[in-house]
Amino acid sequence: MSNQESPSHPRNIVLVGFMGSGKSTIARVLHQRLGYPVVEMDQILEKRAGKPITRIFEEDGEEAFRDMEAGLLCELDDPSASKRIISTGGGIVVRPGNREVLPRLGYVVWLKVPAKTILSRTSQTRHRPLLQTENPEAAVREMMEKREPFYEEVSNLALETTGLDSGEIASGILECARYHFAQLS
Ligand code: S3P
């Protein structure tokens, strides 16, 4: 990517999308390609809280988690902090204030994955408190319906990932991001 910096347009790549959409995996591939550091928001929040997300939800409640998440997002909203890959939690778009911040951080990519893929990817894992319900399928479909317009609203690119491997997804993102940043410089 160009070395030219514009303080008002940080050259971060921000990944948004539902739980299990592949944000962390793609963040790692982008890191390998670009060398930019990865900011894994959920990992930072777990470190700060000193416990896993499931326990934050159990002991402090979802609102407390959302407050921490929104606080961290505001910290990341620093125009001079550029060239990072920011991997967000799937619920980052729920709060309207977060939806204002996200586009300021850089090039926002929505990894778009169908509900059935999400369900098969998340069914074997227990670290997502919002899916620990009697009917995870209904939970996923309900949350997706609510969130998809929000992902759409904040993103520069909606990338349908079905049929693509992680290398192909990363290549698509890089090509589009390069074009986007070139237009700004
Ligand atoms: C959440 C997604 C999770 C994590 C938390 C809440 C959500 O992140 O932030 O469990 O509301 O969709 P991933 O998208 O990385 O699973």
PDB file of C-alpha atoms and ligand atoms in Angstrom:
ATOM      1  CA  MET A   1       0.000   0.000   0.000  1.00  0.00           C
ATOM      2  CA  SER A   2       1.066   3.585  -0.555  1.00  0.00           C
ATOM      3  CA  ASN A   3       3.178   5.140   2.148  1.00  0.00           C
ATOM      4  CA  GLN A   4       1.311   8.404   1.903  1.00  0.00           C
ATOM      5  CA  GLU A   5      -0.602   9.091   5.055  1.00  0.00           C
ATOM      6  CA  SER A   6      -3.644  11.236   5.464  1.00  0.00           C
ATOM      7  CA  PRO A   7      -4.357  11.901   9.129  1.00  0.00           C
ATOM      8  CA  SER A   8      -8.090  11.995   8.525  1.00  0.00           C
ATOM      9  CA  HIS A   9      -8.093   8.693   6.633  1.00  0.00           C
ATOM     10  CA  PRO A  10      -6.214   6.063   8.592  1.00  0.00           C
ATOM     11  CA  ARG A  11      -5.175   3.080   6.494  1.00  0.00           C
ATOM     12  CA  ASN A  12      -6.579   0.433   8.757  1.00  0.00           C
ATOM     13  CA  ILE A  13      -8.520  -2.546   7.479  1.00  0.00           C
ATOM     14  CA  VAL A  14     -11.487  -3.254   9.743  1.00  0.00           C
ATOM     15  CA  LEU A  15     -13.253  -6.619   9.620  1.00  0.00           C
ATOM     16  CA  VAL A  16     -16.896  -6.862  10.646  1.00  0.00           C
ATOM     17  CA  GLY A  17     -19.373  -9.707  10.364  1.00  0.00           C
ATOM     18  CA  PHE A  18     -21.340 -12.258  12.296  1.00  0.00           C
ATOM     19  CA  MET A  19     -19.820 -14.711  14.789  1.00  0.00           C
ATOM     20  CA  GLY A  20     -18.059 -17.437  12.816  1.00  0.00           C
ATOM     21  CA  SER A  21     -17.719 -15.349   9.654  1.00  0.00           C
ATOM     22  CA  GLY A  22     -13.935 -15.819   9.674  1.00  0.00           C
ATOM     23  CA  LYS A  23     -12.747 -12.390  10.866  1.00  0.00           C
ATOM     24  CA  SER A  24      -9.851 -13.714  12.970  1.00  0.00           C
ATOM     25  CA  THR A  25      -8.671 -16.107  10.268  1.00  0.00           C
ATOM     26  CA  ILE A  26      -8.735 -13.437   7.587  1.00  0.00           C
ATOM     27  CA  ALA A  27      -7.045 -10.955   9.928  1.00  0.00           C
ATOM     28  CA  ARG A  28      -4.143 -13.413  10.282  1.00  0.00           C
ATOM     29  CA  VAL A  29      -3.828 -13.851   6.513  1.00  0.00           C
ATOM     30  CA  LEU A  30      -3.909 -10.078   5.982  1.00  0.00           C
ATOM     31  CA  HIS A  31      -1.214  -9.738   8.641  1.00  0.00           C
ATOM     32  CA  GLN A  32       0.954 -12.257   6.772  1.00  0.00           C
ATOM     33  CA  ARG A  33       0.463 -10.365   3.517  1.00  0.00           C
ATOM     34  CA  LEU A  34       0.845  -6.789   4.784  1.00  0.00           C
ATOM     35  CA  GLY A  35       2.811  -7.122   7.995  1.00  0.00           C
ATOM     36  CA  TYR A  36       0.344  -4.813   9.755  1.00  0.00           C
ATOM     37  CA  PRO A  37      -0.347  -5.703  13.395  1.00  0.00           C
ATOM     38  CA  VAL A  38      -3.672  -7.331  14.224  1.00  0.00           C
ATOM     39  CA  VAL A  39      -5.946  -5.770  16.831  1.00  0.00           C
ATOM     40  CA  GLU A  40      -8.235  -8.576  18.061  1.00  0.00           C
ATOM     41  CA  MET A  41     -10.839  -6.643  20.001  1.00  0.00           C
ATOM     42  CA  ASP A  42     -12.297  -9.647  21.855  1.00  0.00           C
ATOM     43  CA  GLN A  43      -8.851 -10.765  23.009  1.00  0.00           C
ATOM     44  CA  ILE A  44      -8.050  -7.299  24.354  1.00  0.00           C
ATOM     45  CA  LEU A  45     -11.368  -7.199  26.211  1.00  0.00           C
ATOM     46  CA  GLU A  46     -10.743 -10.624  27.747  1.00  0.00           C
ATOM     47  CA  LYS A  47      -7.292  -9.520  28.851  1.00  0.00           C
ATOM     48  CA  ARG A  48      -8.649  -6.340  30.392  1.00  0.00           C
ATOM     49  CA  ALA A  49     -11.427  -8.165  32.203  1.00  0.00           C
ATOM     50  CA  GLY A  50      -9.084 -10.963  33.247  1.00  0.00           C
ATOM     51  CA  LYS A  51     -11.633 -13.569  32.157  1.00  0.00           C
ATOM     52  CA  PRO A  52     -13.142 -15.100  29.035  1.00  0.00           C
ATOM     53  CA  ILE A  53     -16.097 -13.476  27.280  1.00  0.00           C
ATOM     54  CA  THR A  54     -18.478 -16.195  28.485  1.00  0.00           C
ATOM     55  CA  ARG A  55     -17.675 -15.218  32.077  1.00  0.00           C
ATOM     56  CA  ILE A  56     -17.965 -11.486  31.349  1.00  0.00           C
ATOM     57  CA  PHE A  57     -21.498 -12.174  30.063  1.00  0.00           C
ATOM     58  CA  GLU A  58     -22.343 -14.475  32.996  1.00  0.00           C
ATOM     59  CA  GLU A  59     -20.926 -12.340  35.788  1.00  0.00           C
ATOM     60  CA  ASP A  60     -21.262  -8.769  34.498  1.00  0.00           C
ATOM     61  CA  GLY A  61     -23.930  -9.047  31.814  1.00  0.00           C
ATOM     62  CA  GLU A  62     -24.050  -8.237  28.123  1.00  0.00           C
ATOM     63  CA  GLU A  63     -24.426  -4.467  28.660  1.00  0.00           C
ATOM     64  CA  ALA A  64     -21.194  -4.348  30.652  1.00  0.00           C
ATOM     65  CA  PHE A  65     -19.460  -6.194  27.795  1.00  0.00           C
ATOM     66  CA  ARG A  66     -20.944  -3.746  25.268  1.00  0.00           C
ATOM     67  CA  ASP A  67     -19.706  -0.799  27.356  1.00  0.00           C
ATOM     68  CA  MET A  68     -16.185  -2.213  27.391  1.00  0.00           C
ATOM     69  CA  GLU A  69     -16.372  -2.927  23.662  1.00  0.00           C
ATOM     70  CA  ALA A  70     -17.567   0.604  22.849  1.00  0.00           C
ATOM     71  CA  GLY A  71     -14.838   2.079  25.081  1.00  0.00           C
ATOM     72  CA  LEU A  72     -12.136   0.112  23.275  1.00  0.00           C
ATOM     73  CA  LEU A  73     -13.522   1.120  19.878  1.00  0.00           C
ATOM     74  CA  CYS A  74     -13.282   4.787  20.897  1.00  0.00           C
ATOM     75  CA  GLU A  75      -9.661   4.241  21.902  1.00  0.00           C
ATOM     76  CA  LEU A  76      -8.966   2.775  18.462  1.00  0.00           C
ATOM     77  CA  ASP A  77     -10.516   5.865  16.853  1.00  0.00           C
ATOM     78  CA  ASP A  78      -7.227   7.705  16.674  1.00  0.00           C
ATOM     79  CA  PRO A  79      -6.583   9.328  13.280  1.00  0.00           C
ATOM     80  CA  SER A  80      -2.822   8.988  13.703  1.00  0.00           C
ATOM     81  CA  ALA A  81      -3.002   5.232  14.342  1.00  0.00           C
ATOM     82  CA  SER A  82      -2.835   3.648  10.918  1.00  0.00           C
ATOM     83  CA  LYS A  83      -1.878   0.390   9.204  1.00  0.00           C
ATOM     84  CA  ARG A  84      -3.552  -2.040  11.543  1.00  0.00           C
ATOM     85  CA  ILE A  85      -5.897  -4.940  10.884  1.00  0.00           C
ATOM     86  CA  ILE A  86      -8.799  -4.523  13.304  1.00  0.00           C
ATOM     87  CA  SER A  87     -10.901  -7.621  13.948  1.00  0.00           C
ATOM     88  CA  THR A  88     -14.154  -6.757  15.725  1.00  0.00           C
ATOM     89  CA  GLY A  89     -16.675  -8.850  17.661  1.00  0.00           C
ATOM     90  CA  GLY A  90     -19.837  -9.737  15.755  1.00  0.00           C
ATOM     91  CA  GLY A  91     -22.029  -7.488  17.894  1.00  0.00           C
ATOM     92  CA  ILE A  92     -19.969  -4.329  17.427  1.00  0.00           C
ATOM     93  CA  VAL A  93     -22.599  -2.880  15.076  1.00  0.00           C
ATOM     94  CA  VAL A  94     -25.455  -3.129  17.557  1.00  0.00           C
ATOM     95  CA  ARG A  95     -24.758   0.201  19.243  1.00  0.00           C
ATOM     96  CA  PRO A  96     -25.452   3.241  17.048  1.00  0.00           C
ATOM     97  CA  GLY A  97     -22.406   5.092  18.434  1.00  0.00           C
ATOM     98  CA  ASN A  98     -20.134   2.266  17.279  1.00  0.00           C
ATOM     99  CA  ARG A  99     -21.640   2.480  13.809  1.00  0.00           C
ATOM    100  CA  GLU A 100     -20.501   6.101  13.652  1.00  0.00           C
ATOM    101  CA  VAL A 101     -16.974   5.276  14.745  1.00  0.00           C
ATOM    102  CA  LEU A 102     -16.317   2.229  12.513  1.00  0.00           C
ATOM    103  CA  PRO A 103     -16.165   4.032   9.128  1.00  0.00           C
ATOM    104  CA  ARG A 104     -13.694   6.555  10.565  1.00  0.00           C
ATOM    105  CA  LEU A 105     -11.224   3.797  11.403  1.00  0.00           C
ATOM    106  CA  GLY A 106     -10.398   2.887   7.815  1.00  0.00           C
ATOM    107  CA  TYR A 107     -11.585   0.480   5.140  1.00  0.00           C
ATOM    108  CA  VAL A 108     -14.407  -1.586   6.601  1.00  0.00           C
ATOM    109  CA  VAL A 109     -15.027  -5.052   5.178  1.00  0.00           C
ATOM    110  CA  TRP A 110     -18.122  -7.095   5.964  1.00  0.00           C
ATOM    111  CA  LEU A 111     -17.457 -10.825   5.695  1.00  0.00           C
ATOM    112  CA  LYS A 112     -20.845 -12.019   4.551  1.00  0.00           C
ATOM    113  CA  VAL A 113     -21.656 -15.633   5.339  1.00  0.00           C
ATOM    114  CA  PRO A 114     -25.020 -17.451   5.148  1.00  0.00           C
ATOM    115  CA  ALA A 115     -26.752 -18.570   8.360  1.00  0.00           C
ATOM    116  CA  LYS A 116     -26.301 -22.271   7.619  1.00  0.00           C
ATOM    117  CA  THR A 117     -22.507 -21.861   7.360  1.00  0.00           C
ATOM    118  CA  ILE A 118     -22.450 -19.863  10.597  1.00  0.00           C
ATOM    119  CA  LEU A 119     -24.434 -22.600  12.319  1.00  0.00           C
ATOM    120  CA  SER A 120     -22.168 -25.394  11.168  1.00  0.00           C
ATOM    121  CA  ARG A 121     -19.033 -23.426  12.137  1.00  0.00           C
ATOM    122  CA  THR A 122     -20.279 -22.430  15.571  1.00  0.00           C
ATOM    123  CA  SER A 123     -22.111 -25.609  16.600  1.00  0.00           C
ATOM    124  CA  GLN A 124     -18.980 -27.294  17.999  1.00  0.00           C
ATOM    125  CA  THR A 125     -17.797 -24.341  20.082  1.00  0.00           C
ATOM    126  CA  ARG A 126     -18.999 -23.113  23.473  1.00  0.00           C
ATOM    127  CA  HIS A 127     -17.215 -19.782  23.806  1.00  0.00           C
ATOM    128  CA  ARG A 128     -20.004 -17.666  22.309  1.00  0.00           C
ATOM    129  CA  PRO A 129     -22.490 -16.883  25.074  1.00  0.00           C
ATOM    130  CA  LEU A 130     -25.200 -15.623  22.724  1.00  0.00           C
ATOM    131  CA  LEU A 131     -25.352 -19.013  21.027  1.00  0.00           C
ATOM    132  CA  GLN A 132     -25.632 -21.068  24.222  1.00  0.00           C
ATOM    133  CA  THR A 133     -29.401 -21.316  23.897  1.00  0.00           C
ATOM    134  CA  GLU A 134     -31.837 -24.144  23.326  1.00  0.00           C
ATOM    135  CA  ASN A 135     -32.348 -23.070  19.748  1.00  0.00           C
ATOM    136  CA  PRO A 136     -29.113 -21.625  18.329  1.00  0.00           C
ATOM    137  CA  GLU A 137     -30.538 -21.649  14.817  1.00  0.00           C
ATOM    138  CA  ALA A 138     -33.374 -19.311  15.785  1.00  0.00           C
ATOM    139  CA  ALA A 139     -30.903 -17.113  17.696  1.00  0.00           C
ATOM    140  CA  VAL A 140     -28.569 -16.859  14.700  1.00  0.00           C
ATOM    141  CA  ARG A 141     -31.378 -16.113  12.264  1.00  0.00           C
ATOM    142  CA  GLU A 142     -32.916 -13.494  14.527  1.00  0.00           C
ATOM    143  CA  MET A 143     -29.613 -11.724  15.215  1.00  0.00           C
ATOM    144  CA  MET A 144     -28.597 -11.860  11.562  1.00  0.00           C
ATOM    145  CA  GLU A 145     -31.841 -10.297  10.450  1.00  0.00           C
ATOM    146  CA  LYS A 146     -31.330  -7.464  12.903  1.00  0.00           C
ATOM    147  CA  ARG A 147     -27.630  -6.945  12.251  1.00  0.00           C
ATOM    148  CA  GLU A 148     -27.261  -7.338   8.508  1.00  0.00           C
ATOM    149  CA  PRO A 149     -28.528  -3.828   7.712  1.00  0.00           C
ATOM    150  CA  PHE A 150     -26.003  -2.513  10.249  1.00  0.00           C
ATOM    151  CA  TYR A 151     -23.072  -4.374   8.690  1.00  0.00           C
ATOM    152  CA  GLU A 152     -24.203  -3.009   5.356  1.00  0.00           C
ATOM    153  CA  GLU A 153     -24.398   0.515   6.773  1.00  0.00           C
ATOM    154  CA  VAL A 154     -20.849   0.606   8.154  1.00  0.00           C
ATOM    155  CA  SER A 155     -18.942  -1.289   5.483  1.00  0.00           C
ATOM    156  CA  ASN A 156     -17.117  -0.154   2.345  1.00  0.00           C
ATOM    157  CA  LEU A 157     -17.137  -3.684   0.986  1.00  0.00           C
ATOM    158  CA  ALA A 158     -19.580  -6.561   1.491  1.00  0.00           C
ATOM    159  CA  LEU A 159     -17.682  -9.686   0.559  1.00  0.00           C
ATOM    160  CA  GLU A 160     -19.648 -12.905   0.008  1.00  0.00           C
ATOM    161  CA  THR A 161     -17.149 -15.496   1.137  1.00  0.00           C
ATOM    162  CA  THR A 162     -18.944 -18.689   0.113  1.00  0.00           C
ATOM    163  CA  GLY A 163     -16.746 -20.819  -2.140  1.00  0.00           C
ATOM    164  CA  LEU A 164     -13.596 -18.797  -1.473  1.00  0.00           C
ATOM    165  CA  ASP A 165     -10.638 -19.894   0.620  1.00  0.00           C
ATOM    166  CA  SER A 166      -8.975 -17.544   3.079  1.00  0.00           C
ATOM    167  CA  GLY A 167      -6.194 -16.635   0.628  1.00  0.00           C
ATOM    168  CA  GLU A 168      -8.724 -15.665  -2.025  1.00  0.00           C
ATOM    169  CA  ILE A 169     -10.756 -13.637   0.468  1.00  0.00           C
ATOM    170  CA  ALA A 170      -7.635 -11.780   1.619  1.00  0.00           C
ATOM    171  CA  SER A 171      -6.602 -11.082  -1.991  1.00  0.00           C
ATOM    172  CA  GLY A 172     -10.044  -9.655  -2.763  1.00  0.00           C
ATOM    173  CA  ILE A 173      -9.904  -7.411   0.292  1.00  0.00           C
ATOM    174  CA  LEU A 174      -6.406  -6.165  -0.511  1.00  0.00           C
ATOM    175  CA  GLU A 175      -7.249  -5.327  -4.095  1.00  0.00           C
ATOM    176  CA  CYS A 176     -10.347  -3.354  -3.094  1.00  0.00           C
ATOM    177  CA  ALA A 177      -8.607  -1.661  -0.151  1.00  0.00           C
ATOM    178  CA  ARG A 178      -5.688  -0.564  -2.333  1.00  0.00           C
ATOM    179  CA  TYR A 179      -8.104   1.010  -4.777  1.00  0.00           C
ATOM    180  CA  HIS A 180     -10.002   2.702  -1.943  1.00  0.00           C
ATOM    181  CA  PHE A 181      -6.880   4.139  -0.303  1.00  0.00           C
ATOM    182  CA  ALA A 182      -5.458   5.259  -3.667  1.00  0.00           C
ATOM    183  CA  GLN A 183      -8.594   7.328  -4.246  1.00  0.00           C
ATOM    184  CA  LEU A 184      -8.036   9.094  -0.929  1.00  0.00           C
ATOM    185  CA  SER A 185      -4.394  10.022  -1.398  1.00  0.00           C
TER     186      SER A 185
HETATM  187  C1  S3P B   1     -20.587 -11.405  19.880  1.00  0.00           C
HETATM  188  C2  S3P B   1     -19.554 -11.919  19.114  1.00  0.00           C
HETATM  189  C3  S3P B   1     -18.307 -12.430  19.699  1.00  0.00           C
HETATM  190  C4  S3P B   1     -18.023 -11.737  21.039  1.00  0.00           C
HETATM  191  C5  S3P B   1     -19.208 -11.855  21.935  1.00  0.00           C
HETATM  192  C6  S3P B   1     -20.462 -11.217  21.352  1.00  0.00           C
HETATM  193  C7  S3P B   1     -21.832 -10.988  19.211  1.00  0.00           C
HETATM  194  O1  S3P B   1     -17.214 -12.226  18.807  1.00  0.00           O
HETATM  195  O2  S3P B   1     -17.689 -10.388  20.831  1.00  0.00           O
HETATM  196  O3  S3P B   1     -19.428 -13.216  22.201  1.00  0.00           O
HETATM  197  O4  S3P B   1     -22.645 -10.293  19.838  1.00  0.00           O
HETATM  198  O5  S3P B   1     -22.019 -11.341  18.018  1.00  0.00           O
HETATM  199  P1  S3P B   1     -16.992 -13.091  17.453  1.00  0.00           P
HETATM  200  O6  S3P B   1     -17.771 -12.435  16.363  1.00  0.00           O
HETATM  201  O7  S3P B   1     -15.508 -12.984  17.217  1.00  0.00           O
HETATM  202  O8  S3P B   1     -17.424 -14.487  17.742  1.00  0.00           O
END
